[in-house]
Short mmCIF file of C-alpha atoms in Angstrom, two decimals:
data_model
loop_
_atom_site.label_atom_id
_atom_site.label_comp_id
_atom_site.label_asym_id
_atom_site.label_seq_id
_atom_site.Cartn_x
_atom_site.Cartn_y
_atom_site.Cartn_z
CA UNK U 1 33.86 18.95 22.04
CA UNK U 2 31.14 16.84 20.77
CA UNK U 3 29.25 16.57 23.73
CA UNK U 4 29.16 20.27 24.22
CA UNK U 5 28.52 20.59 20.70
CA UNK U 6 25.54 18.23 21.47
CA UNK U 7 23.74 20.18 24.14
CA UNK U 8 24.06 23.28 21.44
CA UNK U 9 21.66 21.76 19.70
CA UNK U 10 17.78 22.66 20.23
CA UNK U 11 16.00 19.12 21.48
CA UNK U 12 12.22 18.85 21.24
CA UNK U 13 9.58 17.11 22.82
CA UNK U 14 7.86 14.92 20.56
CA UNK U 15 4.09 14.00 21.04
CA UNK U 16 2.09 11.48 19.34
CA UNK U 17 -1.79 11.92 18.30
CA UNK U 18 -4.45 9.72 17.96
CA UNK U 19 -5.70 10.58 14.29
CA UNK U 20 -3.84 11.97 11.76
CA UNK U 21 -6.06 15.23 11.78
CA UNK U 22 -5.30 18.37 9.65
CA UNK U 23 -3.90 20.01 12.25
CA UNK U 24 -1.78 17.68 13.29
CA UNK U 25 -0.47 17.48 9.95
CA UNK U 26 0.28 20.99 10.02
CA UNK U 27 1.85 20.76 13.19
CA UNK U 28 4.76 17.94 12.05
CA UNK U 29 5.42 20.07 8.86
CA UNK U 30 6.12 22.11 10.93
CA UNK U 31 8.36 20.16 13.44
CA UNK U 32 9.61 18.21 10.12
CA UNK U 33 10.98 21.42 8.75
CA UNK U 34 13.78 22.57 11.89
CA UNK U 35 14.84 18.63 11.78
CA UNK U 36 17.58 19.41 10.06
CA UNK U 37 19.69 16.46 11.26
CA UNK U 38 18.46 13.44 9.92
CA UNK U 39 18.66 11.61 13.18
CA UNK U 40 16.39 13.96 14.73
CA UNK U 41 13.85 13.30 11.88
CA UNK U 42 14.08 9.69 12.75
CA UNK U 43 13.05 10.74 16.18
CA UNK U 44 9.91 12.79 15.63
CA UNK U 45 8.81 9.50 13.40
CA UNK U 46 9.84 7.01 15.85
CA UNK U 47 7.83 8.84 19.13
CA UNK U 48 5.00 10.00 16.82
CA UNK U 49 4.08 6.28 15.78
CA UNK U 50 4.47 5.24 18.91
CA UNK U 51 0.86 5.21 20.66
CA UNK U 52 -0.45 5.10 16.98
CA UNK U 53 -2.52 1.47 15.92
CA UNK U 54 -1.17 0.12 13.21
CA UNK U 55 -3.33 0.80 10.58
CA UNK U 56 -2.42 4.71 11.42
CA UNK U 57 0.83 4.20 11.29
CA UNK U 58 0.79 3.02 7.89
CA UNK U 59 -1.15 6.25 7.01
CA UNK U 60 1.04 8.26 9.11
CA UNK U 61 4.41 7.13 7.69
CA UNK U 62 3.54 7.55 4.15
CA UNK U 63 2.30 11.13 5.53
CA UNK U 64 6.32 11.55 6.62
CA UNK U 65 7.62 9.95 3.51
CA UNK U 66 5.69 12.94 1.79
CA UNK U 67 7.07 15.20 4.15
CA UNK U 68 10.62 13.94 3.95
CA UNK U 69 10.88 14.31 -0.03
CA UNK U 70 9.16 17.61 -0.44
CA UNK U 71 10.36 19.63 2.58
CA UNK U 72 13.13 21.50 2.75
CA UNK U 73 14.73 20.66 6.59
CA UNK U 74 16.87 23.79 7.93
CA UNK U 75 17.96 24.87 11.32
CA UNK U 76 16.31 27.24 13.38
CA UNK U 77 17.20 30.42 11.90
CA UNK U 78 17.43 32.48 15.26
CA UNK U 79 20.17 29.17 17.01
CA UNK U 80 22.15 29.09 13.37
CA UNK U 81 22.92 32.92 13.62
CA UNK U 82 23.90 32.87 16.78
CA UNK U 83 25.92 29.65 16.70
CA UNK U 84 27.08 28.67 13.00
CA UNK U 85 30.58 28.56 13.66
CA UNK U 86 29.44 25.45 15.91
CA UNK U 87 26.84 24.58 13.76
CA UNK U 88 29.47 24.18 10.72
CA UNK U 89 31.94 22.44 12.93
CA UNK U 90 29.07 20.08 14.12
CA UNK U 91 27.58 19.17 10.94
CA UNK U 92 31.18 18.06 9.84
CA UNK U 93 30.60 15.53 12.28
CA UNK U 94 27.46 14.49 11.63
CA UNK U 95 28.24 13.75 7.72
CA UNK U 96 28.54 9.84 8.72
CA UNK U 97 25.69 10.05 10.80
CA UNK U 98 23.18 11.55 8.27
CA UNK U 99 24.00 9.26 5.90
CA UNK U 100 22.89 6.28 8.16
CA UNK U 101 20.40 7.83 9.43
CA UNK U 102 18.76 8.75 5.90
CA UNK U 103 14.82 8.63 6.62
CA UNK U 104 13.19 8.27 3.23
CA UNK U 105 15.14 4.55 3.66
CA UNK U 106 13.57 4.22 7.37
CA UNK U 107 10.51 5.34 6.62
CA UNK U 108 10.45 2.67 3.77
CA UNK U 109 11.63 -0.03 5.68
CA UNK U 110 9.54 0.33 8.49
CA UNK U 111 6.29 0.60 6.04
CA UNK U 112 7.58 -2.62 4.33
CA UNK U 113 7.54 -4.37 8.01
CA UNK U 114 4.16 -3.23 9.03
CA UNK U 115 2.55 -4.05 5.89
CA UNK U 116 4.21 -7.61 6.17
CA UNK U 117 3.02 -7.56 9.54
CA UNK U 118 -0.60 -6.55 8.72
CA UNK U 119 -1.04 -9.16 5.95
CA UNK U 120 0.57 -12.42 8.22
CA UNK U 121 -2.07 -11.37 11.09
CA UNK U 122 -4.65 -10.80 7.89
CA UNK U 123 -3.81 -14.46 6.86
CA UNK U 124 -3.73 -15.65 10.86
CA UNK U 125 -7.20 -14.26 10.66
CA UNK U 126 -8.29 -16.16 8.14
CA UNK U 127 -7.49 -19.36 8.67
CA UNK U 128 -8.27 -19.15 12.22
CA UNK U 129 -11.89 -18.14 10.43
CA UNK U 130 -12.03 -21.00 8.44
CA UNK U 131 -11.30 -23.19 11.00
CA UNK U 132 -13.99 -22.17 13.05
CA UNK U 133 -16.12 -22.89 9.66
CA UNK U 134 -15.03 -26.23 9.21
CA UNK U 135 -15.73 -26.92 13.06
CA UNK U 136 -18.95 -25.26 12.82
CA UNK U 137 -20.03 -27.71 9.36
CA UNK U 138 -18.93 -30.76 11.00
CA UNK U 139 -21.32 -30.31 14.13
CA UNK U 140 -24.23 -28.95 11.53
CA UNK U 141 -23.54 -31.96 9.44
CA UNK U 142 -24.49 -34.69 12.09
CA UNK U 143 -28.14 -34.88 12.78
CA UNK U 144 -27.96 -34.65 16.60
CA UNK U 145 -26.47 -31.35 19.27
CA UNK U 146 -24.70 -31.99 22.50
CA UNK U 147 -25.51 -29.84 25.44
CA UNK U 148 -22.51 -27.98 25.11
CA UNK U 149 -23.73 -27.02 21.00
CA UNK U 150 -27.36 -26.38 22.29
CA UNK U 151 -26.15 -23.67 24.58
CA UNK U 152 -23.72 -22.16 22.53
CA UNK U 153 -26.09 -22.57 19.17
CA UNK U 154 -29.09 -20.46 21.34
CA UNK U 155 -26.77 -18.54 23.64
CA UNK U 156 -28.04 -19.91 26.96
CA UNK U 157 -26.79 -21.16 30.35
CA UNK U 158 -26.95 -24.41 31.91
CA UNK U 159 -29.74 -24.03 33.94
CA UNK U 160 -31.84 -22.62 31.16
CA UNK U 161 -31.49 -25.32 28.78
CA UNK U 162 -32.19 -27.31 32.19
CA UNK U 163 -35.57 -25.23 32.65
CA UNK U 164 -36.78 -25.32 28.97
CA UNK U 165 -36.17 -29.37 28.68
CA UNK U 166 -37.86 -30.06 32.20
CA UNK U 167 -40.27 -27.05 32.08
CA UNK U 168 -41.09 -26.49 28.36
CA UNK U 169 -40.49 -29.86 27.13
CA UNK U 170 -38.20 -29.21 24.80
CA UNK U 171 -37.14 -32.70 23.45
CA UNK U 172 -34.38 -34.30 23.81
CA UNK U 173 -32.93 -37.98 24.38
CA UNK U 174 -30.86 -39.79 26.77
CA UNK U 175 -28.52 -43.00 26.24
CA UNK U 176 -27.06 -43.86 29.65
CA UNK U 177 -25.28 -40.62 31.23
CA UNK U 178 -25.14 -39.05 27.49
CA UNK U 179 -28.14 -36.42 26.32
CA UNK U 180 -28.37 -35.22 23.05
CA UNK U 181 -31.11 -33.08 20.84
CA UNK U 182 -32.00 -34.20 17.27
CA UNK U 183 -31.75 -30.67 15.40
CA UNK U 184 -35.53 -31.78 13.28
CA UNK U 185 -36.99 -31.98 17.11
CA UNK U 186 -35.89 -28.70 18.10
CA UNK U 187 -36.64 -27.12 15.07
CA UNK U 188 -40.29 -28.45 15.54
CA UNK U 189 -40.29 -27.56 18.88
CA UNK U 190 -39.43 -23.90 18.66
CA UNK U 191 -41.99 -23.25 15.55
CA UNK U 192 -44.28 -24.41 18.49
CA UNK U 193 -42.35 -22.14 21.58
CA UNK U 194 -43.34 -19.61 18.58
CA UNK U 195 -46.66 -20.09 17.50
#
């Protein structure tokens, strides 16, 4: 009986936007409203969030937790009068199921994990930040660049630091296979490149 019971009910598709826009709002009020069976709310949140960022779908689930404490969720009016003896018999049911399926308590938990989330990539962030800092200090505290900082401190290729050393004589010293630029010598030498 149940899975006849099942096909009874009304399914809907369930699409996700890309910004929480006023009209979309509208839109899952409206959708929020006929999901009357608790699972089916789950549903609608669960494929909504689904192609949303993250940050959105912090936005969007305390948008449902709004919905899902001040709507009032009924059945379509039209399928309940032509099927309540079904619907009655089905909801019996479904009393163990809406209970576990309660979605303030989803919504909730799921808002707890993505704000957990948010702040451990927030803190991966950072201290992948201040390590690049600390790198970044401990080649400005020596006096002297390697090739590789020269290009990556003026954003240039290989062959241009080539050309301005041999062309423009931009200084720089050699000890056996090893070259390296004294940051006071380049310094002087671009004030000249600019003058």
């Amino acid at each position: 009986m149940k899975n006849n019971t099942t096909k009874l009910i009304p399914t809907r598709n369930y699409h996700a936007s890309p910004r929480l826009t006023n009209e979309f709002k509208r839109q899952l009020e409206k959708e929020v409203k006929q999901c009357f069976i608790n699972r089916e709310f789950v549903e609608l949140i669960e494929a909504t969030l689904e192609k949303l960022p993250v940050k959105e779908k912090i936005s969007c689930l305390h948008y449902f937790l709004k919905l899902a404490t001040q709507t009032l969720r009924t059945p379509d009016p039209d399928w309940l009068m032509s099927n309540q003896d079904v619907y009655l018999e089905y909801m019996a049911e479904l009393q163990q199921e809406q209970q576990h399926f309660e979605p303030v308590r989803w919504i909730e938990a799921e808002l707890r994990y993505l704000e957990n989330s948010i702040e451990r990539l927030t803190k991966d962030d950072v201290n992948q930040q201040l390590n690049i800092m600390k790198e970044a200090q401990q080649r400005l505290s020596k006096p002297w660049l390697t090739k590789d900082e020269v290009m990556e401190l003026f954003s240039i290729s290989e062959s241009t630091l080539s050309r301005w050393v041999f062309d423009e004589q931009m200084p720089c010293r050699k000890r056996g296979k090893f070259t390296y630029w004294y940051k006071e010598e380049i310094d002087d030498w671009m004030k000249k490149e600019v003058a």
